[in-house]
PDB file of C-alpha atoms in Angstrom:
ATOM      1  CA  UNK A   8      -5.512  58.119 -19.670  1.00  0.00           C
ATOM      2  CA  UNK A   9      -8.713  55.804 -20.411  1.00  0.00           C
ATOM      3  CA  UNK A  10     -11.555  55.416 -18.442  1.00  0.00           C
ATOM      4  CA  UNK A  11     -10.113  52.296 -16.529  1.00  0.00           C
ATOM      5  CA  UNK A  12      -7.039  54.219 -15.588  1.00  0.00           C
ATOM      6  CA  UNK A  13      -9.637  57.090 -14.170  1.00  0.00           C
ATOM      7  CA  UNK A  14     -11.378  54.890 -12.092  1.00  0.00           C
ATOM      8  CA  UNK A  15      -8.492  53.227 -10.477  1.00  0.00           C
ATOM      9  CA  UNK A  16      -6.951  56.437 -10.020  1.00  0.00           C
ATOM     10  CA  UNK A  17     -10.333  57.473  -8.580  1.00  0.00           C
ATOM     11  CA  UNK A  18     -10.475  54.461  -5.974  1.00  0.00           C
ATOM     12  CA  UNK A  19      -7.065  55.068  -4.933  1.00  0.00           C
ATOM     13  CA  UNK A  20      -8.143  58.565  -3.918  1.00  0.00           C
ATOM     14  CA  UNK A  21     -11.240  57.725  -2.527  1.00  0.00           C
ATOM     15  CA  UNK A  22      -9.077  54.923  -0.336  1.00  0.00           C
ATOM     16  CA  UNK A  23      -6.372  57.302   0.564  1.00  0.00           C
ATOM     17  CA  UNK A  24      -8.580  60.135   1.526  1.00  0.00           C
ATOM     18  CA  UNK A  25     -10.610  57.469   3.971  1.00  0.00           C
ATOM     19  CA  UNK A  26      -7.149  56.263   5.490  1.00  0.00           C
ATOM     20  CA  UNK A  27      -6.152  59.947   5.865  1.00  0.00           C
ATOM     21  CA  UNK A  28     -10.144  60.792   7.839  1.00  0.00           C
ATOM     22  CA  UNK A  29      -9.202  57.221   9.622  1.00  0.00           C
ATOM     23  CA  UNK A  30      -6.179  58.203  10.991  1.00  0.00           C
ATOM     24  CA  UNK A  31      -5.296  61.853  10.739  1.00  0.00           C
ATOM     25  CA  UNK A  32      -6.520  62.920  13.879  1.00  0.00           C
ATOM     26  CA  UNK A  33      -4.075  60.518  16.000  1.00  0.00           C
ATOM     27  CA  UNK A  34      -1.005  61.964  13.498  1.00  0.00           C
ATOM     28  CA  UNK A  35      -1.949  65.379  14.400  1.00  0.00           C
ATOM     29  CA  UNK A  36      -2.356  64.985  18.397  1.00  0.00           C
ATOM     30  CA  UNK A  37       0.450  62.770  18.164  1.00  0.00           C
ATOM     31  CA  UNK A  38       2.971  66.028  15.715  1.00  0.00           C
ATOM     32  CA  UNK A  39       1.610  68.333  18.482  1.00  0.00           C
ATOM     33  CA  UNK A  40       2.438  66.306  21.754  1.00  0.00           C
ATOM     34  CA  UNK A  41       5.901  66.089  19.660  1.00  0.00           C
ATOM     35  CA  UNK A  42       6.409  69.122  18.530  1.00  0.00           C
ATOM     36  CA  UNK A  43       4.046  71.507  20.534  1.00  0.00           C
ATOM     37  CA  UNK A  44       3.330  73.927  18.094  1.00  0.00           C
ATOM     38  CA  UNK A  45      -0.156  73.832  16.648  1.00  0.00           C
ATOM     39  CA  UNK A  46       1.154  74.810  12.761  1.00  0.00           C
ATOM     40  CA  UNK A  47       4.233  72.850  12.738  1.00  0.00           C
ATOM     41  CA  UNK A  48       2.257  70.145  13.698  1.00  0.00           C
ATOM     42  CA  UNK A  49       0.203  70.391  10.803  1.00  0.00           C
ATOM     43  CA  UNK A  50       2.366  71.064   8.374  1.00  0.00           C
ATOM     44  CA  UNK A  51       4.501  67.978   9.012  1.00  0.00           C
ATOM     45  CA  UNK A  52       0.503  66.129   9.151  1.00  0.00           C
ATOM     46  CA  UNK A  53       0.470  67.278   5.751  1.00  0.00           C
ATOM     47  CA  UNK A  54       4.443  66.859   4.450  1.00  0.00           C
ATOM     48  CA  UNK A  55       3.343  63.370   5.730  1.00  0.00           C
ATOM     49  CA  UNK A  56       0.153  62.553   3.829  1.00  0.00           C
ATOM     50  CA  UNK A  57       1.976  63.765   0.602  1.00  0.00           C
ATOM     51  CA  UNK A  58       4.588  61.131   0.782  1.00  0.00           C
ATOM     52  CA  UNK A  59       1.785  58.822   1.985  1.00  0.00           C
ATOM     53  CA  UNK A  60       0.166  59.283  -1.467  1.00  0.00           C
ATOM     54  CA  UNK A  61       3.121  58.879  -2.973  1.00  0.00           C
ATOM     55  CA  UNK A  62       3.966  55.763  -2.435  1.00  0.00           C
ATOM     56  CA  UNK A  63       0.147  54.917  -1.574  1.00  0.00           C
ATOM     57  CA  UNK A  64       0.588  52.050  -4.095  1.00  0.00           C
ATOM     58  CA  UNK A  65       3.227  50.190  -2.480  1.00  0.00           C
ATOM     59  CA  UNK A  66       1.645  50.703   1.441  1.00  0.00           C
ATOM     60  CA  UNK A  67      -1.898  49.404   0.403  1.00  0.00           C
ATOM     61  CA  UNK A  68       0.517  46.337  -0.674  1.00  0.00           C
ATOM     62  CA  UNK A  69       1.872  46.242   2.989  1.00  0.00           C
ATOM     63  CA  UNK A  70       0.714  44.087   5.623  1.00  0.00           C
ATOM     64  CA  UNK A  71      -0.054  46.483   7.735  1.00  0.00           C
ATOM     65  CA  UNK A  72      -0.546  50.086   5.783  1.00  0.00           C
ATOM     66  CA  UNK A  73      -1.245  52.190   9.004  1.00  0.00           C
ATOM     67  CA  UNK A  74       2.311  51.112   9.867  1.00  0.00           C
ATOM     68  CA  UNK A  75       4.043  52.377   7.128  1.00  0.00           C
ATOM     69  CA  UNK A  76       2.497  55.476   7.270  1.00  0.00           C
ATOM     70  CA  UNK A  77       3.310  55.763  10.601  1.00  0.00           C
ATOM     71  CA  UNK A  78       7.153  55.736   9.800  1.00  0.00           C
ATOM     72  CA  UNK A  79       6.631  58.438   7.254  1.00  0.00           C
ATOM     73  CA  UNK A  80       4.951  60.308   9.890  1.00  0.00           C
ATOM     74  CA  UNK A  81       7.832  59.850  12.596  1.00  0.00           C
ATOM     75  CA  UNK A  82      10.466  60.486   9.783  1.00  0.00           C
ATOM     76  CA  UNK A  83       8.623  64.285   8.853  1.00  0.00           C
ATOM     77  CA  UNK A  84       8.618  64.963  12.845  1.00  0.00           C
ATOM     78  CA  UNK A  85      11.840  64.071  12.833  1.00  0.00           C
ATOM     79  CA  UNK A  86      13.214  65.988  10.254  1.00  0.00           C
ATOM     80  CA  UNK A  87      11.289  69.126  11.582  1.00  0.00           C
ATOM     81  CA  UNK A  88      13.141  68.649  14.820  1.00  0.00           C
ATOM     82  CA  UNK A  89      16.169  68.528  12.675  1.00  0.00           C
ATOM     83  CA  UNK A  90      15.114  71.701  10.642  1.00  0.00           C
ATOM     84  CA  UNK A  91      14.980  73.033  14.301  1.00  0.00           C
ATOM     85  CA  UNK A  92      18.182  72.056  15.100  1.00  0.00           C
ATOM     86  CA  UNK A  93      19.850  72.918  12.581  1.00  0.00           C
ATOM     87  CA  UNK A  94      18.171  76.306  12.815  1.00  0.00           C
ATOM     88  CA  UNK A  95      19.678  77.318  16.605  1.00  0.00           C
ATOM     89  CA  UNK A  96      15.763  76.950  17.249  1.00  0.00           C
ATOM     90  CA  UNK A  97      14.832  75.650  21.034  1.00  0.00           C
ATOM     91  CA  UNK A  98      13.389  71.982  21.039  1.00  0.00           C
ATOM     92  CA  UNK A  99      10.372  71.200  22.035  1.00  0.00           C
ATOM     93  CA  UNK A 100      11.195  69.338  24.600  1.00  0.00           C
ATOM     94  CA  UNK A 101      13.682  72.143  26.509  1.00  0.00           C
ATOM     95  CA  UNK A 102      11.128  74.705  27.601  1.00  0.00           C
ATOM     96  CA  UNK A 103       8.232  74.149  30.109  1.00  0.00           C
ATOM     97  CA  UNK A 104       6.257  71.011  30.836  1.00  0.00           C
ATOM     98  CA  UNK A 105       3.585  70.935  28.194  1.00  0.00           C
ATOM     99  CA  UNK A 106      -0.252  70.831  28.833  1.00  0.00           C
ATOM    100  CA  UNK A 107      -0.783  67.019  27.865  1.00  0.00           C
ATOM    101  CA  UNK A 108       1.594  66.028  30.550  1.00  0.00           C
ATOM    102  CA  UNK A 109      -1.489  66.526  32.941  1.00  0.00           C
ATOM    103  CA  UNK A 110      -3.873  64.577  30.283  1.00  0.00           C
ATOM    104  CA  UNK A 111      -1.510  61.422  30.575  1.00  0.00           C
ATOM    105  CA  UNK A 112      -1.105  61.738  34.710  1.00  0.00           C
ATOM    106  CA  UNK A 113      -4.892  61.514  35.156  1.00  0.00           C
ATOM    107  CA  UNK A 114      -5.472  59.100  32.520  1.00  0.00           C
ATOM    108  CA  UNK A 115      -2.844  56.582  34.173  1.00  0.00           C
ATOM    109  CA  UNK A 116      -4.311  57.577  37.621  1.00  0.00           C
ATOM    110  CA  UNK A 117      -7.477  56.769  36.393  1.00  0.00           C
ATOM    111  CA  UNK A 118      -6.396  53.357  35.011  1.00  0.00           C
ATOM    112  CA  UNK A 119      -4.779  52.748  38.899  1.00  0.00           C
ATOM    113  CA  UNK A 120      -1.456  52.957  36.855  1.00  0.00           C
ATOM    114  CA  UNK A 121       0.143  55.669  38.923  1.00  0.00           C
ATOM    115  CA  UNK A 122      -0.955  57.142  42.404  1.00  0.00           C
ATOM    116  CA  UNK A 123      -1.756  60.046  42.271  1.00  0.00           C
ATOM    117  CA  UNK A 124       0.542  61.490  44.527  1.00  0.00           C
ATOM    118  CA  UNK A 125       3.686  60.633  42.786  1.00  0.00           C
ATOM    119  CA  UNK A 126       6.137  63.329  40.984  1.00  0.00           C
ATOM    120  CA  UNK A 127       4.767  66.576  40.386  1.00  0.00           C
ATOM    121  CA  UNK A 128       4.584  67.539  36.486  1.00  0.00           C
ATOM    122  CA  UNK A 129       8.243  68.377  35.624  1.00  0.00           C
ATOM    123  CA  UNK A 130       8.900  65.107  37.580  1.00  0.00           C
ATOM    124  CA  UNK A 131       6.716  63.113  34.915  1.00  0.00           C
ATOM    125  CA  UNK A 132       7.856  65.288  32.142  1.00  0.00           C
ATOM    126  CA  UNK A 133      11.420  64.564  32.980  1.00  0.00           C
ATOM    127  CA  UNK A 134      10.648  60.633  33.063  1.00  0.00           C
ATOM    128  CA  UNK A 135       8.838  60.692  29.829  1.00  0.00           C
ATOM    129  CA  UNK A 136      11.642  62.090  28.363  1.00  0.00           C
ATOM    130  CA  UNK A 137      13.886  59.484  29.329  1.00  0.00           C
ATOM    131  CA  UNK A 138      11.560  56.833  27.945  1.00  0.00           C
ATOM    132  CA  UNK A 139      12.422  54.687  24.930  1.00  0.00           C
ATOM    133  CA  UNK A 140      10.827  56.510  21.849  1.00  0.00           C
ATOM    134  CA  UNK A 141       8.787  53.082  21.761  1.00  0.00           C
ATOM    135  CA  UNK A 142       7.789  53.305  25.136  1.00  0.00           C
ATOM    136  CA  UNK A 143       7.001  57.170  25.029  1.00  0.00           C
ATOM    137  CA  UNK A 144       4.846  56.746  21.827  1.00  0.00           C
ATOM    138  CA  UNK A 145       2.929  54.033  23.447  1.00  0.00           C
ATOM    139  CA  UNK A 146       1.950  56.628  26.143  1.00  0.00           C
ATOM    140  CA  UNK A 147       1.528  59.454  24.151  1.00  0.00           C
ATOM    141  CA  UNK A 148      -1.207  57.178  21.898  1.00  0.00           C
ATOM    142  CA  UNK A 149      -2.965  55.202  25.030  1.00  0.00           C
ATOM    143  CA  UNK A 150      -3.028  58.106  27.512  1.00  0.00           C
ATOM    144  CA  UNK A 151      -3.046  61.306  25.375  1.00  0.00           C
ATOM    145  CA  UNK A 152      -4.599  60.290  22.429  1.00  0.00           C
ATOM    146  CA  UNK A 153      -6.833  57.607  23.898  1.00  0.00           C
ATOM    147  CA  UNK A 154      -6.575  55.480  21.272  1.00  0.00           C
ATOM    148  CA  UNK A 155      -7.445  51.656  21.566  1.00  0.00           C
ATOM    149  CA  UNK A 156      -4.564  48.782  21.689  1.00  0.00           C
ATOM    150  CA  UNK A 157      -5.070  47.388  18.085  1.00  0.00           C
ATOM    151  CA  UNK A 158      -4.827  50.646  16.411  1.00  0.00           C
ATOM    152  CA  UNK A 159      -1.527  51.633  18.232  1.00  0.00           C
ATOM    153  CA  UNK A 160      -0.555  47.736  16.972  1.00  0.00           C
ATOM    154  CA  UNK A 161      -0.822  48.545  13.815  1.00  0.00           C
ATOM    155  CA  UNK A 162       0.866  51.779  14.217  1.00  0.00           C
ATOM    156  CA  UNK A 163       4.016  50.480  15.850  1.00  0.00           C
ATOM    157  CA  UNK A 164       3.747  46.876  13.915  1.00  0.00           C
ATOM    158  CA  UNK A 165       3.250  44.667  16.712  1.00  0.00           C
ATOM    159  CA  UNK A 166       0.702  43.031  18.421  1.00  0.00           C
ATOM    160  CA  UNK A 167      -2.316  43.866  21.036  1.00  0.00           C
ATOM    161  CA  UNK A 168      -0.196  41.708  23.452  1.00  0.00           C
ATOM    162  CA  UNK A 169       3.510  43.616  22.840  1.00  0.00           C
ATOM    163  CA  UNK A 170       1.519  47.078  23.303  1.00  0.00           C
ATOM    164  CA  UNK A 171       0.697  46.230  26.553  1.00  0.00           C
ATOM    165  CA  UNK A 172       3.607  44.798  27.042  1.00  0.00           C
ATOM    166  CA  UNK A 173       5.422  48.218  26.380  1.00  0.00           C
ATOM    167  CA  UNK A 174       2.568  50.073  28.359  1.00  0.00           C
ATOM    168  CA  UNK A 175       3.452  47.709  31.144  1.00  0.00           C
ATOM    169  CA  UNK A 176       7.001  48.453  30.612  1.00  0.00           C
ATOM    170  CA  UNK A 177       7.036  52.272  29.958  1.00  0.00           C
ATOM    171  CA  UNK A 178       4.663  52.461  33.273  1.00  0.00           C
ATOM    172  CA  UNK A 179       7.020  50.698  35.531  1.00  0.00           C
ATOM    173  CA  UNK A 180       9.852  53.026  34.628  1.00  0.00           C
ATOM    174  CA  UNK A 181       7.623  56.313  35.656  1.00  0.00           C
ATOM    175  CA  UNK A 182       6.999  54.608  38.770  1.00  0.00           C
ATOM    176  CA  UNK A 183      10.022  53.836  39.245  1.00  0.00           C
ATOM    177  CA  UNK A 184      11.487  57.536  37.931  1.00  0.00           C
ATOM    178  CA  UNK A 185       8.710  59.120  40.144  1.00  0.00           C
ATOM    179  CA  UNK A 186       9.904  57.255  43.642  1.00  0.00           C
ATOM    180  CA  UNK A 187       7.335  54.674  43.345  1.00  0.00           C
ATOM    181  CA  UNK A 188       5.427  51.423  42.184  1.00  0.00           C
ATOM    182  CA  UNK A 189       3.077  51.369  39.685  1.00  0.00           C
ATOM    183  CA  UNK A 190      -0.415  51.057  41.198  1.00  0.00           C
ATOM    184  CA  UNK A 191       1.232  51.618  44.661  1.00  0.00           C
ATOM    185  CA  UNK A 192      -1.652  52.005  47.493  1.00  0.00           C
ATOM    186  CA  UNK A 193      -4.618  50.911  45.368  1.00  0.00           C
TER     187      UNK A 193
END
């Protein structure tokens, strides 16, 4: 290796580790809210970054990088709840109603996107469950995550515009799953 090769090896770190700062705490809240255990979570954060780096070459080429590595991301969680699977291990989503359920409720009642009177947690649970995985993720990033409309564009590969779209969308079918309208009574 000459010096050249050193120093574009070098920047390629240096970019990869500021993608990784950049976006790694929205991959972990999003592996948790997935997969609800705290080390799991992480591991598949990291499982994820490794095949990130891999082919970090080819996804700075990409339109839109954070999207890529957003795919690697869902395939890891994916394959852990496959591991699980295949393991006779419960799934994360067939025990209780997880803690963030109640982080997304107020954040949408806050936003006048549900009442607040609608479902009780299990009710919500239940209906964000049934959601899309596109419509669920957009959820999980807005309302749990808090994260802002362009960055969950260039996670899903779409547009400011087709996020809210899908918020729109994933919002009118808890309404609808909870026995009401969205923004009913505001």
């Amino acid at each position: 290796m000459n010096e050249s090769d050193w120093v574009v090896g070098d920047r390629d770190r240096l970019t990869f580790d500021a993608f990784c700062d950049t976006h790694g705490k929205a991959w972990l809240g999003f592996a948790r809210a997935r997969l609800r255990d705290d080390a799991v979570a992480h591991a598949v954060v990291e499982l994820a970054k490794v095949r990130v780096w891999e082919g970090w070459t080819r996804i700075l080429r990409e339109k839109i990088p954070p999207f890529h590595a957003w795919a690697i991301l869902k395939e890891e969680i994916g394959a852990s709840l496959a591991g699980m699977m295949m393991n006779g291990e419960p799934l994360p989503t067939q025990t209780s109603v997880p803690a963030w359920v109640r982080a997304v409720r107020t954040a949408a009642e806050r936003a006048q996107h549900l009442t607040d009177t609608e479902g009780s947690d299990e009710q919500l649970y239940a209906a964000l469950r049934r959601l899309s995985e596109r419509r669920h993720d957009v959820i999980v990033l807005r309302y749990l995550l808090g994260l802002p409309d362009d960055r969950i564009a260039d996670y899903l590969g779409t547009t400011q515009a087709g996020v809210r779209s899908t918020v729109g969308q994933a919002l009118d079918r808890l309404a609808a799953s909870l026995g009401g309208r969205r923004g009913e009574g505001r």
